[in-house]
Each structure stands twice: as structure tokens, then as C-alpha cells.
């Protein structure tokens, strides 16, 4: 599925803004509390990650990657610097992930799509064990060394294709308190991963999907995930979508400005 046309992207962003809820527009005590005590709090703890990102951007080491859906940095030929510029999470959304992790305080995080390890570094700031999966062995090695440079020892980088990892390891994982899916952005792959991983969701789990408006296929996947019978609440941050599984009287959906 090709990346969304720039004009369609602008239209979908305007639609998102139009329907966006601020903290006073959310009629859910759970979401209001999350915004008030979690997401709208300033946090400037990430200087080391920002510094590392700057250094990685200058790295001209060539890298070839055959995983994922995108051309250029994610898939094909480029440099480590390209990956740092295009594939790594932005600081803004890195802090969103970090705040979600801090607020929900999960014991374990599964990330599918490590790349250079930037998003996992944002999430690893708290007392949590993270397993992050990357198909490309050279990129996975970079991620490991980046985590070492940042002094993070609560992360395991697994080099594997996502399907192989899920099929081989899921039976050993009792539940997934926090999932971040950021790779292989096609409708089919996203729905396949979700249908396998949702069996490990509990009523307290938080599942985060990246790039939900990146292509028509991703948007379709996001719409279907929101409608899934086990999803009870969803938050749309435009760049990423977050779903919850807690028992509620009525399914709810909010678009949140962050
Ligand atoms: C968007 S990047 C991840 C960025 C990272 N989460 C960050 O923000 O720092 C996606 C990564 O997933 C990997 N990937 C994509 N599809 C995959 C698959 N089917 N199996 C394993 N790795 C895959 C790609 O090699 C790429 O490095």
C-alpha cells in the first residue's frame, strides 16, 4: 500500500484537528486523569537521547534494509544518518511514549520495530523490562550499542522477523501490559500482528500503534482495531493511536492534541 498522498495527509490532519478534544472536552474520568497527571506534565529528562540522535544523524555508514513497507530509510539503501532522520521517533512523540509508560507503569513492554533504539530508549527511562524486536541484524547491533551508550540495561534487542518472534515467543509471555507496534506498516501485517497479540492483552494493557495515518491501509487497520470487540477505549494522537481493554459501559473514542 503506497504512502498517503500529501494532500490526503493534510485533509486527514485537518479532520483530526477539527475533532480534537482538549482536556475539558473528554467526558471520561480515566482519560481526563491521564491527560492531567500524565501527558500534560512537562518532562525534560531526555537530553542524552537528543544528543545521541544528533550524533547518529551525522553517521554516513551505508545500511541496506529489506524489512518493512517504506522506501528509503526503512527499506532499501540509505545511511545510518537517514535512519536517524526518518525512521526514529521524533522527540515530541518520544516524550509521549515515555509519559504513557511512566503513567501506566507496566512491568514489561514489547516493541516491534527497534530501528536504532530511539523509541525504546524513551520508554526505558523507568523501571520496566523491554523486549524490542528488529529484523535487520546490523540495525539491531546499532540499537544495542546505542542503549549501552545511554547506560540502559533494562532492554533486550531481539533480532528476528516479527512473525517468527510472535509465533515462537508468545507462548512464553503470560501477558503484554504495554505494546508498541512500529514496523511493517501495511494493513495486512498490522491486522495479523494485532490478531495474534490481542490474546495477550489484559484489562490493564495499553497497545500503541504508530503511523496510523501513514497510508490508507494503516488508516483502515486503525479503524478496524478501534472497532474490535475487545477494544473499549481508543485515543487518537494522529501520529499514533492507543487502545485500552478495560471494562466500560460504552465504547469511547477521543482525538487528543499532544
Ligand atoms: C519505523 S522503524 C522503527 C523506529 C523505532 N521504533 C524508533 O522510533 O526509534 C521500523 C523498524 O522495523 C523493522 N521491521 C519492519 N518490518 C519488520 C518485520 N516484519 N520483522 C522485523 N523487523 C521489521 C525495520 O527494519 C525498521 O528498522
mmCIF file with all atom_site columns, C-alpha atoms in Angstrom, residues 89-217:
data_model
loop_
_atom_site.group_PDB
_atom_site.id
_atom_site.type_symbol
_atom_site.label_atom_id
_atom_site.label_alt_id
_atom_site.label_comp_id
_atom_site.label_asym_id
_atom_site.label_entity_id
_atom_site.label_seq_id
_atom_site.pdbx_PDB_ins_code
_atom_site.Cartn_x
_atom_site.Cartn_y
_atom_site.Cartn_z
_atom_site.occupancy
_atom_site.B_iso_or_equiv
_atom_site.pdbx_formal_charge
_atom_site.auth_seq_id
_atom_site.auth_comp_id
_atom_site.auth_asym_id
_atom_site.auth_atom_id
_atom_site.pdbx_PDB_model_num
ATOM 1   C CA . UNK A 1 89  ? 10.568 8.634   16.632 1.00 0.00 ? 89  UNK A CA 1
ATOM 2   C CA . UNK A 1 90  ? 10.529 12.437  16.996 1.00 0.00 ? 90  UNK A CA 1
ATOM 3   C CA . UNK A 1 91  ? 11.289 13.988  20.372 1.00 0.00 ? 91  UNK A CA 1
ATOM 4   C CA . UNK A 1 92  ? 7.674  15.089  20.718 1.00 0.00 ? 92  UNK A CA 1
ATOM 5   C CA . UNK A 1 93  ? 6.251  11.596  20.326 1.00 0.00 ? 93  UNK A CA 1
ATOM 6   C CA . UNK A 1 94  ? 9.171  10.009  22.183 1.00 0.00 ? 94  UNK A CA 1
ATOM 7   C CA . UNK A 1 95  ? 8.118  12.032  25.220 1.00 0.00 ? 95  UNK A CA 1
ATOM 8   C CA . UNK A 1 96  ? 4.501  10.955  24.685 1.00 0.00 ? 96  UNK A CA 1
ATOM 9   C CA . UNK A 1 97  ? 5.591  7.309   24.808 1.00 0.00 ? 97  UNK A CA 1
ATOM 10  C CA . UNK A 1 98  ? 7.751  7.968   27.859 1.00 0.00 ? 98  UNK A CA 1
ATOM 11  C CA . UNK A 1 99  ? 4.858  9.661   29.661 1.00 0.00 ? 99  UNK A CA 1
ATOM 12  C CA . UNK A 1 100 ? 2.473  6.821   28.824 1.00 0.00 ? 100 UNK A CA 1
ATOM 13  C CA . UNK A 1 101 ? 4.996  4.351   30.239 1.00 0.00 ? 101 UNK A CA 1
ATOM 14  C CA . UNK A 1 102 ? 5.562  6.431   33.352 1.00 0.00 ? 102 UNK A CA 1
ATOM 15  C CA . UNK A 1 103 ? 1.835  6.859   33.977 1.00 0.00 ? 103 UNK A CA 1
ATOM 16  C CA . UNK A 1 104 ? 0.807  3.232   33.425 1.00 0.00 ? 104 UNK A CA 1
ATOM 17  C CA . UNK A 1 105 ? 3.998  1.800   34.933 1.00 0.00 ? 105 UNK A CA 1
ATOM 18  C CA . UNK A 1 106 ? 3.958  -1.559  33.083 1.00 0.00 ? 106 UNK A CA 1
ATOM 19  C CA . UNK A 1 107 ? 6.353  -4.312  34.174 1.00 0.00 ? 107 UNK A CA 1
ATOM 20  C CA . UNK A 1 108 ? 7.024  -5.379  30.620 1.00 0.00 ? 108 UNK A CA 1
ATOM 21  C CA . UNK A 1 109 ? 6.977  -3.684  27.205 1.00 0.00 ? 109 UNK A CA 1
ATOM 22  C CA . UNK A 1 110 ? 7.064  -5.396  23.847 1.00 0.00 ? 110 UNK A CA 1
ATOM 23  C CA . UNK A 1 111 ? 8.182  -3.182  20.975 1.00 0.00 ? 111 UNK A CA 1
ATOM 24  C CA . UNK A 1 112 ? 8.001  -4.434  17.382 1.00 0.00 ? 112 UNK A CA 1
ATOM 25  C CA . UNK A 1 113 ? 10.334 -2.216  15.308 1.00 0.00 ? 113 UNK A CA 1
ATOM 26  C CA . UNK A 1 114 ? 13.540 -1.227  17.096 1.00 0.00 ? 114 UNK A CA 1
ATOM 27  C CA . UNK A 1 115 ? 15.456 0.570   14.346 1.00 0.00 ? 115 UNK A CA 1
ATOM 28  C CA . UNK A 1 116 ? 18.317 2.433   16.088 1.00 0.00 ? 116 UNK A CA 1
ATOM 29  C CA . UNK A 1 117 ? 16.704 2.053   19.506 1.00 0.00 ? 117 UNK A CA 1
ATOM 30  C CA . UNK A 1 118 ? 15.481 5.634   19.948 1.00 0.00 ? 118 UNK A CA 1
ATOM 31  C CA . UNK A 1 119 ? 11.849 4.942   20.890 1.00 0.00 ? 119 UNK A CA 1
ATOM 32  C CA . UNK A 1 120 ? 12.876 2.079   23.186 1.00 0.00 ? 120 UNK A CA 1
ATOM 33  C CA . UNK A 1 121 ? 15.330 4.441   24.922 1.00 0.00 ? 121 UNK A CA 1
ATOM 34  C CA . UNK A 1 122 ? 12.488 6.901   25.621 1.00 0.00 ? 122 UNK A CA 1
ATOM 35  C CA . UNK A 1 123 ? 10.402 4.067   27.089 1.00 0.00 ? 123 UNK A CA 1
ATOM 36  C CA . UNK A 1 124 ? 13.282 2.583   29.119 1.00 0.00 ? 124 UNK A CA 1
ATOM 37  C CA . UNK A 1 125 ? 13.534 5.570   31.421 1.00 0.00 ? 125 UNK A CA 1
ATOM 38  C CA . UNK A 1 126 ? 11.549 3.802   34.119 1.00 0.00 ? 126 UNK A CA 1
ATOM 39  C CA . UNK A 1 127 ? 11.768 0.563   35.984 1.00 0.00 ? 127 UNK A CA 1
ATOM 40  C CA . UNK A 1 128 ? 10.468 -1.635  33.199 1.00 0.00 ? 128 UNK A CA 1
ATOM 41  C CA . UNK A 1 129 ? 11.793 -4.620  31.241 1.00 0.00 ? 129 UNK A CA 1
ATOM 42  C CA . UNK A 1 130 ? 11.652 -4.029  27.483 1.00 0.00 ? 130 UNK A CA 1
ATOM 43  C CA . UNK A 1 131 ? 11.952 -6.525  24.669 1.00 0.00 ? 131 UNK A CA 1
ATOM 44  C CA . UNK A 1 132 ? 12.331 -4.852  21.304 1.00 0.00 ? 132 UNK A CA 1
ATOM 45  C CA . UNK A 1 133 ? 12.358 -6.765  18.010 1.00 0.00 ? 133 UNK A CA 1
ATOM 46  C CA . UNK A 1 134 ? 14.259 -5.781  14.847 1.00 0.00 ? 134 UNK A CA 1
ATOM 47  C CA . UNK A 1 135 ? 14.624 -7.885  11.697 1.00 0.00 ? 135 UNK A CA 1
ATOM 48  C CA . UNK A 1 136 ? 17.840 -6.325  10.382 1.00 0.00 ? 136 UNK A CA 1
ATOM 49  C CA . UNK A 1 137 ? 20.885 -7.623  12.274 1.00 0.00 ? 137 UNK A CA 1
ATOM 50  C CA . UNK A 1 138 ? 23.134 -4.604  11.540 1.00 0.00 ? 138 UNK A CA 1
ATOM 51  C CA . UNK A 1 139 ? 20.461 -2.169  12.697 1.00 0.00 ? 139 UNK A CA 1
ATOM 52  C CA . UNK A 1 140 ? 19.820 -4.313  15.782 1.00 0.00 ? 140 UNK A CA 1
ATOM 53  C CA . UNK A 1 141 ? 23.560 -4.120  16.642 1.00 0.00 ? 141 UNK A CA 1
ATOM 54  C CA . UNK A 1 142 ? 23.422 -0.327  16.366 1.00 0.00 ? 142 UNK A CA 1
ATOM 55  C CA . UNK A 1 143 ? 20.432 -0.281  18.710 1.00 0.00 ? 143 UNK A CA 1
ATOM 56  C CA . UNK A 1 144 ? 22.281 -2.421  21.273 1.00 0.00 ? 144 UNK A CA 1
ATOM 57  C CA . UNK A 1 145 ? 25.297 -0.145  21.192 1.00 0.00 ? 145 UNK A CA 1
ATOM 58  C CA . UNK A 1 146 ? 23.082 2.954   21.453 1.00 0.00 ? 146 UNK A CA 1
ATOM 59  C CA . UNK A 1 147 ? 21.401 1.525   24.545 1.00 0.00 ? 147 UNK A CA 1
ATOM 60  C CA . UNK A 1 148 ? 24.844 0.847   26.034 1.00 0.00 ? 148 UNK A CA 1
ATOM 61  C CA . UNK A 1 149 ? 25.941 4.414   25.316 1.00 0.00 ? 149 UNK A CA 1
ATOM 62  C CA . UNK A 1 150 ? 22.866 5.630   27.190 1.00 0.00 ? 150 UNK A CA 1
ATOM 63  C CA . UNK A 1 151 ? 23.630 3.308   30.110 1.00 0.00 ? 151 UNK A CA 1
ATOM 64  C CA . UNK A 1 152 ? 20.333 1.436   29.718 1.00 0.00 ? 152 UNK A CA 1
ATOM 65  C CA . UNK A 1 153 ? 20.394 -2.155  30.904 1.00 0.00 ? 153 UNK A CA 1
ATOM 66  C CA . UNK A 1 154 ? 16.684 -2.950  31.055 1.00 0.00 ? 154 UNK A CA 1
ATOM 67  C CA . UNK A 1 155 ? 16.363 -3.626  27.326 1.00 0.00 ? 155 UNK A CA 1
ATOM 68  C CA . UNK A 1 156 ? 16.722 -6.758  25.260 1.00 0.00 ? 156 UNK A CA 1
ATOM 69  C CA . UNK A 1 157 ? 17.095 -6.289  21.500 1.00 0.00 ? 157 UNK A CA 1
ATOM 70  C CA . UNK A 1 158 ? 15.944 -9.428  19.675 1.00 0.00 ? 158 UNK A CA 1
ATOM 71  C CA . UNK A 1 159 ? 16.954 -9.812  16.046 1.00 0.00 ? 159 UNK A CA 1
ATOM 72  C CA . UNK A 1 160 ? 14.032 -11.569 14.371 1.00 0.00 ? 160 UNK A CA 1
ATOM 73  C CA . UNK A 1 161 ? 11.270 -11.226 11.850 1.00 0.00 ? 161 UNK A CA 1
ATOM 74  C CA . UNK A 1 162 ? 8.125  -10.120 13.760 1.00 0.00 ? 162 UNK A CA 1
ATOM 75  C CA . UNK A 1 163 ? 6.042  -13.145 12.731 1.00 0.00 ? 163 UNK A CA 1
ATOM 76  C CA . UNK A 1 164 ? 8.774  -15.574 13.749 1.00 0.00 ? 164 UNK A CA 1
ATOM 77  C CA . UNK A 1 165 ? 9.220  -13.830 17.100 1.00 0.00 ? 165 UNK A CA 1
ATOM 78  C CA . UNK A 1 166 ? 5.476  -13.777 17.789 1.00 0.00 ? 166 UNK A CA 1
ATOM 79  C CA . UNK A 1 167 ? 4.969  -17.396 16.760 1.00 0.00 ? 167 UNK A CA 1
ATOM 80  C CA . UNK A 1 168 ? 7.938  -18.673 18.762 1.00 0.00 ? 168 UNK A CA 1
ATOM 81  C CA . UNK A 1 169 ? 7.904  -16.489 21.868 1.00 0.00 ? 169 UNK A CA 1
ATOM 82  C CA . UNK A 1 170 ? 4.316  -15.551 22.557 1.00 0.00 ? 170 UNK A CA 1
ATOM 83  C CA . UNK A 1 171 ? 3.504  -18.776 24.377 1.00 0.00 ? 171 UNK A CA 1
ATOM 84  C CA . UNK A 1 172 ? 6.218  -17.898 26.945 1.00 0.00 ? 172 UNK A CA 1
ATOM 85  C CA . UNK A 1 173 ? 4.792  -14.437 27.600 1.00 0.00 ? 173 UNK A CA 1
ATOM 86  C CA . UNK A 1 174 ? 1.880  -14.533 30.073 1.00 0.00 ? 174 UNK A CA 1
ATOM 87  C CA . UNK A 1 175 ? 0.544  -11.103 29.101 1.00 0.00 ? 175 UNK A CA 1
ATOM 88  C CA . UNK A 1 176 ? 1.566  -7.911  27.319 1.00 0.00 ? 176 UNK A CA 1
ATOM 89  C CA . UNK A 1 177 ? 0.972  -4.930  29.621 1.00 0.00 ? 177 UNK A CA 1
ATOM 90  C CA . UNK A 1 178 ? 2.335  -2.460  27.037 1.00 0.00 ? 178 UNK A CA 1
ATOM 91  C CA . UNK A 1 179 ? 2.806  -2.960  23.304 1.00 0.00 ? 179 UNK A CA 1
ATOM 92  C CA . UNK A 1 180 ? 4.358  -0.507  20.856 1.00 0.00 ? 180 UNK A CA 1
ATOM 93  C CA . UNK A 1 181 ? 3.955  -1.583  17.232 1.00 0.00 ? 181 UNK A CA 1
ATOM 94  C CA . UNK A 1 182 ? 6.179  0.470   14.931 1.00 0.00 ? 182 UNK A CA 1
ATOM 95  C CA . UNK A 1 183 ? 7.181  -1.547  11.890 1.00 0.00 ? 183 UNK A CA 1
ATOM 96  C CA . UNK A 1 184 ? 5.767  -3.199  8.771  1.00 0.00 ? 184 UNK A CA 1
ATOM 97  C CA . UNK A 1 185 ? 3.129  -0.531  8.230  1.00 0.00 ? 185 UNK A CA 1
ATOM 98  C CA . UNK A 1 186 ? 0.742  -2.397  5.958  1.00 0.00 ? 186 UNK A CA 1
ATOM 99  C CA . UNK A 1 187 ? -2.920 -3.210  6.616  1.00 0.00 ? 187 UNK A CA 1
ATOM 100 C CA . UNK A 1 188 ? -2.348 -6.958  6.406  1.00 0.00 ? 188 UNK A CA 1
ATOM 101 C CA . UNK A 1 189 ? 0.719  -7.063  8.671  1.00 0.00 ? 189 UNK A CA 1
ATOM 102 C CA . UNK A 1 190 ? -0.807 -4.720  11.271 1.00 0.00 ? 190 UNK A CA 1
ATOM 103 C CA . UNK A 1 191 ? -4.033 -6.727  11.474 1.00 0.00 ? 191 UNK A CA 1
ATOM 104 C CA . UNK A 1 192 ? -2.101 -10.003 11.577 1.00 0.00 ? 192 UNK A CA 1
ATOM 105 C CA . UNK A 1 193 ? 0.077  -8.826  14.491 1.00 0.00 ? 193 UNK A CA 1
ATOM 106 C CA . UNK A 1 194 ? -2.910 -7.379  16.337 1.00 0.00 ? 194 UNK A CA 1
ATOM 107 C CA . UNK A 1 195 ? -4.971 -10.540 15.975 1.00 0.00 ? 195 UNK A CA 1
ATOM 108 C CA . UNK A 1 196 ? -2.115 -12.614 17.405 1.00 0.00 ? 196 UNK A CA 1
ATOM 109 C CA . UNK A 1 197 ? -1.084 -10.184 20.161 1.00 0.00 ? 197 UNK A CA 1
ATOM 110 C CA . UNK A 1 198 ? -4.525 -9.252  21.442 1.00 0.00 ? 198 UNK A CA 1
ATOM 111 C CA . UNK A 1 199 ? -4.807 -12.696 23.041 1.00 0.00 ? 199 UNK A CA 1
ATOM 112 C CA . UNK A 1 200 ? -2.136 -11.411 25.480 1.00 0.00 ? 200 UNK A CA 1
ATOM 113 C CA . UNK A 1 201 ? -3.964 -8.193  26.378 1.00 0.00 ? 201 UNK A CA 1
ATOM 114 C CA . UNK A 1 202 ? -5.432 -7.876  29.868 1.00 0.00 ? 202 UNK A CA 1
ATOM 115 C CA . UNK A 1 203 ? -7.926 -5.298  31.087 1.00 0.00 ? 203 UNK A CA 1
ATOM 116 C CA . UNK A 1 204 ? -4.942 -3.125  32.117 1.00 0.00 ? 204 UNK A CA 1
ATOM 117 C CA . UNK A 1 205 ? -2.976 -3.410  28.874 1.00 0.00 ? 205 UNK A CA 1
ATOM 118 C CA . UNK A 1 206 ? -2.041 -0.461  26.676 1.00 0.00 ? 206 UNK A CA 1
ATOM 119 C CA . UNK A 1 207 ? -1.410 -1.077  22.968 1.00 0.00 ? 207 UNK A CA 1
ATOM 120 C CA . UNK A 1 208 ? 0.177  1.728   20.905 1.00 0.00 ? 208 UNK A CA 1
ATOM 121 C CA . UNK A 1 209 ? 0.140  1.730   17.086 1.00 0.00 ? 209 UNK A CA 1
ATOM 122 C CA . UNK A 1 210 ? 2.434  4.081   15.212 1.00 0.00 ? 210 UNK A CA 1
ATOM 123 C CA . UNK A 1 211 ? 1.762  5.851   11.896 1.00 0.00 ? 211 UNK A CA 1
ATOM 124 C CA . UNK A 1 212 ? -1.981 5.220   11.887 1.00 0.00 ? 212 UNK A CA 1
ATOM 125 C CA . UNK A 1 213 ? -2.495 7.749   9.052  1.00 0.00 ? 213 UNK A CA 1
ATOM 126 C CA . UNK A 1 214 ? 0.655  6.882   7.103  1.00 0.00 ? 214 UNK A CA 1
ATOM 127 C CA . UNK A 1 215 ? -1.275 5.120   4.333  1.00 0.00 ? 215 UNK A CA 1
ATOM 128 C CA . UNK A 1 216 ? -4.895 4.268   3.501  1.00 0.00 ? 216 UNK A CA 1
ATOM 129 C CA . UNK A 1 217 ? -4.082 0.700   4.617  1.00 0.00 ? 217 UNK A CA 1
#
